[in-house]
Amino acid sequence: MHFARLTHCAVELQALSEVESTSDTNTLGPITTSEPGSPASTVPKASSQPDSKPDLDKEARKIEHLSPKTTRGIWYHLYSLWLFTFSDLKTIVIPKTIFAVATLCSGRSLTKDARPGALGIVGAVPLALLWNWLNLLPLAMSNQCDTTSAVEDKLNKPWRPIPAGRLTVEETRVFRIVAYVVAITTSITLGGFPEAVALVVEGWMYNALNGANGSLLARNMLCAVGYMTFASGSARAACLRVGTELREDSILWFILLAGMIATSIQFQDLYDQKGDAVRRRRTVPLVAGDRIARLTIAVPTAAWSWIGPRYWKLSLPGFILPAVLGAIIILRLYWYRRASEDKRSFIIWNAWVMSMYFLPSLGNLGATSG
């Protein structure tokens, strides 16, 4: 019986992935991103609005009273929890776990000890994954249990637990409290306790204080701080696993990465203009226009592709990967402008960000300009 349920869940996940490859719209994650399950469309002009806006209050009342399915067991709830975080696996969980690995590989560039052996690094990966997922879950729940968010998800991500009727809003709020407690208490053992507490505050600012709908600068800064809090927390957990700590001056590199993200994270808004317009968010594409929004991404991408390697005093080979990925991003920004194409470009943006994570490792290997 359990095997059959697991097989069913696997089939559903495969279907979600297949839908994602053909989807042309985007939605929001707790800190950023889009997901499968929406009909094909092209990127609207920055000034354009959806042809018909739903009555948000009416739709919210409907979602508040959605009744979950009657037959629910442990596998049902585990799969629902997975769906809460599915959108952000590729932008939070996987990239920040890679950041933890890159931090260990950097040796004394970012940590207080030499680079650990391969077995030590591999052993730290599951803990970094667990830390990222446990701390992401309550943030995702907090974002998605807001009824306005649920209305947007009903349009763009109907497979999510609340619009799909798997859980009610009230049930999600109860699960969220439990998830916060689990994430914080687990971080006491795994490491990254300060970051776990910081994420609670950041999530409150983003959701309860409506930081996602505030000024352009505030929204980008919140996203950047959230990204780097996940990165720092998972790195701290990985360091604890191998018996080392982060250097005090590693904060300078974290701040530089936060600046890189803050000046280019609006990339995720390119393919979510329809959803952002429904929620009346003030994003760069909707406020400044699609063309200017792309320029605000292209310029920082080019600049940070040089600043990052330069910070670590790398020689020419250290510039190659960030420069190549940055060039691909800039070209795609202007050659491929449909929503589905921007989604793929955003994946390359994440790869570009992850390439920057390994720059300290190159410095540790001695690939410097002297």
CSV table of C-alpha atoms in Angstrom, one decimal:
chain,number,residue,atom,x,y,z
A,1,MET,CA,0.0,0.0,0.0
A,2,HIS,CA,2.8,2.4,0.9
A,3,PHE,CA,4.7,1.5,-2.2
A,4,ALA,CA,1.6,2.3,-4.3
A,5,ARG,CA,1.3,5.7,-2.6
A,6,LEU,CA,4.9,6.5,-3.2
A,7,THR,CA,4.6,5.5,-6.8
A,8,HIS,CA,1.6,7.8,-7.2
A,9,CYS,CA,3.5,10.7,-5.7
A,10,ALA,CA,6.4,10.0,-8.1
A,11,VAL,CA,4.1,10.1,-11.0
A,12,GLU,CA,2.6,13.4,-9.9
A,13,LEU,CA,6.0,14.9,-9.5
A,14,GLN,CA,7.0,13.8,-13.0
A,15,ALA,CA,3.8,15.3,-14.3
A,16,LEU,CA,4.7,18.6,-12.6
A,17,SER,CA,8.1,18.6,-14.2
A,18,GLU,CA,6.7,18.0,-17.6
A,19,VAL,CA,4.2,20.8,-17.2
A,20,GLU,CA,7.0,23.1,-16.1
A,21,SER,CA,8.9,22.6,-19.3
A,22,THR,CA,6.0,23.9,-21.4
A,23,SER,CA,4.6,26.6,-19.0
A,24,ASP,CA,4.9,30.2,-20.1
A,25,THR,CA,3.8,32.1,-17.0
A,26,ASN,CA,5.4,32.6,-13.7
A,27,THR,CA,4.6,32.9,-10.0
A,28,LEU,CA,6.2,34.0,-6.8
A,29,GLY,CA,8.1,31.9,-4.3
A,30,PRO,CA,8.8,32.9,-0.7
A,31,ILE,CA,11.9,34.6,-1.7
A,32,THR,CA,11.6,34.2,-5.5
A,33,THR,CA,10.6,32.0,-8.4
A,34,SER,CA,8.0,30.4,-10.6
A,35,GLU,CA,6.5,27.1,-11.2
A,36,PRO,CA,4.7,24.6,-13.4
A,37,GLY,CA,1.0,24.3,-14.0
A,38,SER,CA,0.0,27.5,-15.8
A,39,PRO,CA,-1.2,28.0,-19.4
A,40,ALA,CA,1.2,29.3,-22.1
A,41,SER,CA,1.5,33.0,-22.5
A,42,THR,CA,4.0,35.6,-23.6
A,43,VAL,CA,5.6,38.3,-21.5
A,44,PRO,CA,3.3,41.3,-21.3
A,45,LYS,CA,4.5,44.8,-21.8
A,46,ALA,CA,5.5,46.5,-18.5
A,47,SER,CA,2.5,48.8,-18.7
A,48,SER,CA,0.0,46.1,-19.6
A,49,GLN,CA,-2.5,44.6,-17.2
A,50,PRO,CA,-4.2,41.3,-17.3
A,51,ASP,CA,-7.3,41.3,-19.5
A,52,SER,CA,-9.5,40.5,-16.6
A,53,LYS,CA,-8.6,40.9,-12.9
A,54,PRO,CA,-10.2,38.5,-10.5
A,55,ASP,CA,-12.2,39.9,-7.6
A,56,LEU,CA,-9.4,39.3,-5.0
A,57,ASP,CA,-11.7,39.6,-2.0
A,58,LYS,CA,-14.2,37.2,-3.5
A,59,GLU,CA,-11.6,34.7,-4.5
A,60,ALA,CA,-9.9,34.9,-1.1
A,61,ARG,CA,-13.2,34.1,0.7
A,62,LYS,CA,-13.6,31.1,-1.6
A,63,ILE,CA,-10.2,29.8,-0.8
A,64,GLU,CA,-10.6,30.4,2.9
A,65,HIS,CA,-13.5,27.9,2.9
A,66,LEU,CA,-11.9,25.3,0.7
A,67,SER,CA,-12.5,21.9,2.2
A,68,PRO,CA,-9.6,19.4,2.0
A,69,LYS,CA,-9.9,15.9,0.6
A,70,THR,CA,-11.4,13.5,3.2
A,71,THR,CA,-8.9,10.6,2.8
A,72,ARG,CA,-5.6,11.8,4.3
A,73,GLY,CA,-2.7,9.9,5.7
A,74,ILE,CA,0.9,10.4,6.5
A,75,TRP,CA,2.1,10.1,2.9
A,76,TYR,CA,-0.6,12.5,1.8
A,77,HIS,CA,0.7,15.2,4.3
A,78,LEU,CA,4.3,14.5,3.5
A,79,TYR,CA,3.6,15.1,-0.2
A,80,SER,CA,1.7,18.3,0.6
A,81,LEU,CA,4.7,19.6,2.6
A,82,TRP,CA,6.9,18.7,-0.4
A,83,LEU,CA,4.6,20.7,-2.7
A,84,PHE,CA,4.9,23.8,-0.5
A,85,THR,CA,8.7,23.9,-1.3
A,86,PHE,CA,8.7,22.5,-4.8
A,87,SER,CA,9.0,25.9,-6.5
A,88,ASP,CA,12.1,26.8,-4.5
A,89,LEU,CA,14.2,23.6,-4.7
A,90,LYS,CA,16.1,25.0,-7.7
A,91,THR,CA,16.5,28.5,-6.3
A,92,ILE,CA,17.0,28.0,-2.6
A,93,VAL,CA,17.6,24.4,-1.5
A,94,ILE,CA,20.0,23.2,-4.2
A,95,PRO,CA,22.0,26.4,-4.8
A,96,LYS,CA,22.5,27.1,-1.1
A,97,THR,CA,23.6,23.5,-0.5
A,98,ILE,CA,26.1,24.0,-3.3
A,99,PHE,CA,27.2,27.2,-1.5
A,100,ALA,CA,27.9,25.2,1.6
A,101,VAL,CA,30.0,22.8,-0.5
A,102,ALA,CA,31.9,25.7,-2.1
A,103,THR,CA,32.5,27.2,1.3
A,104,LEU,CA,34.1,23.9,2.5
A,105,CYS,CA,36.2,23.7,-0.7
A,106,SER,CA,37.5,27.2,-0.1
A,107,GLY,CA,39.5,26.1,2.9
A,108,ARG,CA,41.1,28.9,4.7
A,109,SER,CA,39.7,31.5,2.3
A,110,LEU,CA,36.4,31.4,4.2
A,111,THR,CA,36.9,28.9,7.0
A,112,LYS,CA,39.3,28.6,9.9
A,113,ASP,CA,40.8,25.3,8.7
A,114,ALA,CA,42.2,23.7,5.6
A,115,ARG,CA,39.9,22.2,3.1
A,116,PRO,CA,38.5,18.9,4.4
A,117,GLY,CA,38.7,15.6,2.5
A,118,ALA,CA,36.2,14.5,-0.1
A,119,LEU,CA,34.4,12.2,2.4
A,120,GLY,CA,34.0,15.1,4.9
A,121,ILE,CA,32.5,17.3,2.2
A,122,VAL,CA,30.2,14.6,0.9
A,123,GLY,CA,29.0,13.9,4.5
A,124,ALA,CA,28.1,17.5,5.0
A,125,VAL,CA,25.8,17.6,1.9
A,126,PRO,CA,22.8,15.9,3.5
A,127,LEU,CA,22.9,18.1,6.5
A,128,ALA,CA,23.1,21.3,4.4
A,129,LEU,CA,20.2,20.0,2.3
A,130,LEU,CA,18.2,19.3,5.4
A,131,TRP,CA,18.9,22.6,7.0
A,132,ASN,CA,17.8,24.5,3.8
A,133,TRP,CA,14.6,22.5,3.4
A,134,LEU,CA,13.5,22.7,7.0
A,135,ASN,CA,14.0,26.4,7.1
A,136,LEU,CA,12.4,27.0,3.7
A,137,LEU,CA,9.2,25.0,4.6
A,138,PRO,CA,7.7,27.5,7.2
A,139,LEU,CA,8.6,30.5,5.0
A,140,ALA,CA,6.9,28.8,2.0
A,141,MET,CA,3.8,28.1,4.2
A,142,SER,CA,3.7,31.6,5.5
A,143,ASN,CA,3.8,33.0,1.9
A,144,GLN,CA,1.2,30.6,0.6
A,145,CYS,CA,-1.3,30.7,3.4
A,146,ASP,CA,-2.0,34.3,2.8
A,147,THR,CA,-5.3,34.3,0.9
A,148,THR,CA,-4.2,36.8,-1.6
A,149,SER,CA,-1.2,34.6,-2.5
A,150,ALA,CA,-3.6,31.7,-2.7
A,151,VAL,CA,-5.7,33.5,-5.2
A,152,GLU,CA,-2.6,34.1,-7.4
A,153,ASP,CA,-1.6,30.4,-6.9
A,154,LYS,CA,-5.0,29.4,-8.1
A,155,LEU,CA,-4.3,31.1,-11.3
A,156,ASN,CA,-0.7,30.1,-11.8
A,157,LYS,CA,0.1,27.2,-9.5
A,158,PRO,CA,-3.1,25.4,-8.9
A,159,TRP,CA,-1.2,22.2,-7.8
A,160,ARG,CA,-0.1,23.9,-4.6
A,161,PRO,CA,-1.7,22.5,-1.4
A,162,ILE,CA,-4.1,25.3,-0.6
A,163,PRO,CA,-5.6,26.0,-4.1
A,164,ALA,CA,-5.6,22.3,-4.8
A,165,GLY,CA,-7.7,21.7,-1.8
A,166,ARG,CA,-5.2,19.4,-0.1
A,167,LEU,CA,-5.0,21.7,3.0
A,168,THR,CA,-7.1,24.6,4.3
A,169,VAL,CA,-5.6,28.0,5.1
A,170,GLU,CA,-6.1,27.3,8.9
A,171,GLU,CA,-4.5,23.9,8.7
A,172,THR,CA,-1.5,25.4,6.9
A,173,ARG,CA,-1.1,28.1,9.6
A,174,VAL,CA,-1.0,25.4,12.3
A,175,PHE,CA,1.5,23.4,10.3
A,176,ARG,CA,3.6,26.6,9.9
A,177,ILE,CA,4.0,27.0,13.6
A,178,VAL,CA,5.1,23.4,14.0
A,179,ALA,CA,7.5,23.9,11.0
A,180,TYR,CA,9.1,27.0,12.6
A,181,VAL,CA,9.6,25.2,15.9
A,182,VAL,CA,11.2,22.2,14.1
A,183,ALA,CA,13.4,24.4,12.0
A,184,ILE,CA,14.7,26.4,14.9
A,185,THR,CA,15.2,23.6,17.3
A,186,THR,CA,16.9,21.4,14.7
A,187,SER,CA,19.3,24.3,13.9
A,188,ILE,CA,20.5,24.2,17.5
A,189,THR,CA,21.9,20.7,16.7
A,190,LEU,CA,22.8,21.1,13.0
A,191,GLY,CA,24.2,24.6,13.3
A,192,GLY,CA,23.0,27.8,11.7
A,193,PHE,CA,20.8,28.8,14.7
A,194,PRO,CA,21.3,32.6,14.2
A,195,GLU,CA,20.4,32.3,10.6
A,196,ALA,CA,17.3,30.2,11.4
A,197,VAL,CA,16.1,32.9,13.8
A,198,ALA,CA,16.9,35.6,11.2
A,199,LEU,CA,14.8,33.9,8.6
A,200,VAL,CA,11.8,34.0,10.9
A,201,VAL,CA,12.2,37.8,11.2
A,202,GLU,CA,12.8,38.2,7.4
A,203,GLY,CA,9.8,36.1,6.6
A,204,TRP,CA,7.7,38.2,8.9
A,205,MET,CA,8.9,41.4,7.2
A,206,TYR,CA,8.4,39.9,3.7
A,207,ASN,CA,4.9,38.5,4.3
A,208,ALA,CA,3.2,40.1,7.4
A,209,LEU,CA,4.6,43.5,6.8
A,210,ASN,CA,4.0,43.2,3.1
A,211,GLY,CA,7.7,43.8,2.2
A,212,ALA,CA,7.1,42.0,-1.1
A,213,ASN,CA,4.8,44.7,-2.2
A,214,GLY,CA,6.8,47.7,-0.9
A,215,SER,CA,9.4,49.8,-2.7
A,216,LEU,CA,11.6,48.3,-5.4
A,217,LEU,CA,14.7,48.8,-3.3
A,218,ALA,CA,13.2,47.2,-0.2
A,219,ARG,CA,11.9,44.2,-2.1
A,220,ASN,CA,15.3,43.5,-3.7
A,221,MET,CA,17.1,44.0,-0.4
A,222,LEU,CA,14.8,41.6,1.4
A,223,CYS,CA,15.3,39.0,-1.3
A,224,ALA,CA,19.1,39.4,-1.2
A,225,VAL,CA,19.3,39.2,2.6
A,226,GLY,CA,17.1,36.1,2.5
A,227,TYR,CA,19.3,34.4,-0.1
A,228,MET,CA,22.4,35.1,1.9
A,229,THR,CA,20.9,34.0,5.2
A,230,PHE,CA,20.1,30.6,3.7
A,231,ALA,CA,23.6,30.5,2.2
A,232,SER,CA,25.3,31.4,5.5
A,233,GLY,CA,23.1,29.1,7.6
A,234,SER,CA,23.8,26.0,5.4
A,235,ALA,CA,27.5,26.9,5.3
A,236,ARG,CA,27.6,27.1,9.0
A,237,ALA,CA,25.9,23.7,9.3
A,238,ALA,CA,28.3,22.2,6.9
A,239,CYS,CA,31.3,23.6,8.7
A,240,LEU,CA,30.0,22.2,12.0
A,241,ARG,CA,29.8,18.8,10.4
A,242,VAL,CA,33.5,18.8,9.5
A,243,GLY,CA,34.6,20.5,12.7
A,244,THR,CA,35.5,24.0,11.6
A,245,GLU,CA,33.9,27.5,11.6
A,246,LEU,CA,33.5,30.4,9.2
A,247,ARG,CA,36.2,33.1,9.4
A,248,GLU,CA,35.0,36.4,10.8
A,249,ASP,CA,36.0,38.2,7.6
A,250,SER,CA,33.9,35.9,5.5
A,251,ILE,CA,31.1,38.4,6.1
A,252,LEU,CA,32.7,40.7,3.6
A,253,TRP,CA,32.3,38.1,0.8
A,254,PHE,CA,28.7,37.4,1.9
A,255,ILE,CA,28.0,41.2,1.7
A,256,LEU,CA,29.5,41.3,-1.8
A,257,LEU,CA,27.3,38.4,-2.9
A,258,ALA,CA,24.2,40.1,-1.3
A,259,GLY,CA,25.0,43.2,-3.4
A,260,MET,CA,25.2,41.0,-6.5
A,261,ILE,CA,21.8,39.4,-5.8
A,262,ALA,CA,20.1,42.7,-4.8
A,263,THR,CA,21.1,44.4,-8.1
A,264,SER,CA,20.0,41.5,-10.3
A,265,ILE,CA,17.2,39.5,-8.5
A,266,GLN,CA,14.6,41.5,-10.4
A,267,PHE,CA,15.3,38.9,-13.1
A,268,GLN,CA,12.6,36.7,-11.5
A,269,ASP,CA,10.0,39.5,-12.1
A,270,LEU,CA,10.4,39.4,-15.9
A,271,TYR,CA,8.4,36.2,-16.2
A,272,ASP,CA,6.0,37.0,-13.4
A,273,GLN,CA,4.6,40.3,-14.7
A,274,LYS,CA,1.0,38.9,-15.0
A,275,GLY,CA,0.9,37.6,-11.5
A,276,ASP,CA,2.6,40.7,-10.1
A,277,ALA,CA,0.0,42.9,-11.9
A,278,VAL,CA,-2.8,40.9,-10.3
A,279,ARG,CA,-1.4,41.5,-6.9
A,280,ARG,CA,-0.5,45.2,-7.8
A,281,ARG,CA,3.2,44.7,-6.9
A,282,ARG,CA,5.6,47.4,-7.7
A,283,THR,CA,8.3,45.5,-9.6
A,284,VAL,CA,10.9,46.9,-12.0
A,285,PRO,CA,9.2,45.6,-15.2
A,286,LEU,CA,5.8,47.0,-14.2
A,287,VAL,CA,7.1,50.3,-13.0
A,288,ALA,CA,10.0,51.1,-15.4
A,289,GLY,CA,9.0,48.9,-18.3
A,290,ASP,CA,10.2,45.6,-19.7
A,291,ARG,CA,13.1,47.1,-21.8
A,292,ILE,CA,14.6,49.1,-18.9
A,293,ALA,CA,14.1,46.1,-16.5
A,294,ARG,CA,16.3,44.0,-18.8
A,295,LEU,CA,18.9,46.7,-18.9
A,296,THR,CA,19.0,46.9,-15.1
A,297,ILE,CA,19.9,43.1,-15.1
A,298,ALA,CA,22.4,43.2,-18.0
A,299,VAL,CA,24.6,45.9,-16.6
A,300,PRO,CA,25.0,44.5,-13.0
A,301,THR,CA,25.6,41.0,-14.5
A,302,ALA,CA,28.4,42.3,-16.6
A,303,ALA,CA,29.9,44.3,-13.7
A,304,TRP,CA,29.7,41.5,-11.1
A,305,SER,CA,31.3,39.0,-13.5
A,306,TRP,CA,34.4,41.2,-13.3
A,307,ILE,CA,34.1,42.3,-9.6
A,308,GLY,CA,33.8,38.8,-8.1
A,309,PRO,CA,37.0,37.3,-9.6
A,310,ARG,CA,38.8,40.6,-9.0
A,311,TYR,CA,37.9,40.5,-5.3
A,312,TRP,CA,39.8,37.2,-5.0
A,313,LYS,CA,42.6,38.5,-7.2
A,314,LEU,CA,42.2,35.6,-9.6
A,315,SER,CA,44.2,35.3,-12.8
A,316,LEU,CA,42.5,35.2,-16.3
A,317,PRO,CA,41.2,31.6,-16.0
A,318,GLY,CA,39.2,32.6,-12.9
A,319,PHE,CA,37.2,35.1,-14.9
A,320,ILE,CA,36.2,32.7,-17.7
A,321,LEU,CA,33.2,30.8,-16.2
A,322,PRO,CA,31.4,33.9,-14.7
A,323,ALA,CA,32.1,35.9,-17.8
A,324,VAL,CA,30.8,33.2,-20.2
A,325,LEU,CA,27.6,32.6,-18.1
A,326,GLY,CA,27.1,36.3,-17.7
A,327,ALA,CA,27.4,36.8,-21.5
A,328,ILE,CA,24.9,34.1,-22.2
A,329,ILE,CA,22.5,35.7,-19.7
A,330,ILE,CA,22.8,39.1,-21.3
A,331,LEU,CA,22.3,37.7,-24.8
A,332,ARG,CA,19.2,35.8,-23.8
A,333,LEU,CA,17.7,38.8,-22.1
A,334,TYR,CA,17.3,40.5,-25.5
A,335,TRP,CA,17.0,37.5,-27.8
A,336,TYR,CA,14.6,35.4,-25.8
A,337,ARG,CA,11.9,37.4,-24.2
A,338,ARG,CA,8.9,35.1,-23.8
A,339,ALA,CA,7.9,34.1,-20.2
A,340,SER,CA,9.0,30.5,-20.7
A,341,GLU,CA,12.3,31.7,-22.2
A,342,ASP,CA,12.9,34.0,-19.3
A,343,LYS,CA,12.3,31.1,-16.9
A,344,ARG,CA,15.1,29.2,-18.6
A,345,SER,CA,17.3,32.2,-18.5
A,346,PHE,CA,16.7,32.6,-14.8
A,347,ILE,CA,18.0,29.0,-14.4
A,348,ILE,CA,21.2,30.2,-16.1
A,349,TRP,CA,21.3,33.2,-13.8
A,350,ASN,CA,21.2,30.8,-10.8
A,351,ALA,CA,24.1,28.9,-12.4
A,352,TRP,CA,26.0,32.2,-12.8
A,353,VAL,CA,25.4,32.9,-9.1
A,354,MET,CA,26.6,29.4,-8.2
A,355,SER,CA,29.8,29.9,-10.3
A,356,MET,CA,30.6,32.9,-8.1
A,357,TYR,CA,30.3,30.7,-5.0
A,358,PHE,CA,33.4,28.8,-6.1
A,359,LEU,CA,35.6,31.8,-6.7
A,360,PRO,CA,37.1,31.6,-3.2
A,361,SER,CA,38.0,27.9,-3.9
A,362,LEU,CA,40.0,29.1,-6.9
A,363,GLY,CA,41.8,31.6,-4.7
A,364,ASN,CA,42.6,28.8,-2.3
A,365,LEU,CA,44.0,26.7,-5.1
A,366,GLY,CA,46.4,29.5,-6.0
A,367,ALA,CA,44.7,30.7,-9.2
A,368,THR,CA,45.6,34.3,-8.4
A,369,SER,CA,47.3,37.1,-10.3
A,370,GLY,CA,49.9,37.5,-7.5
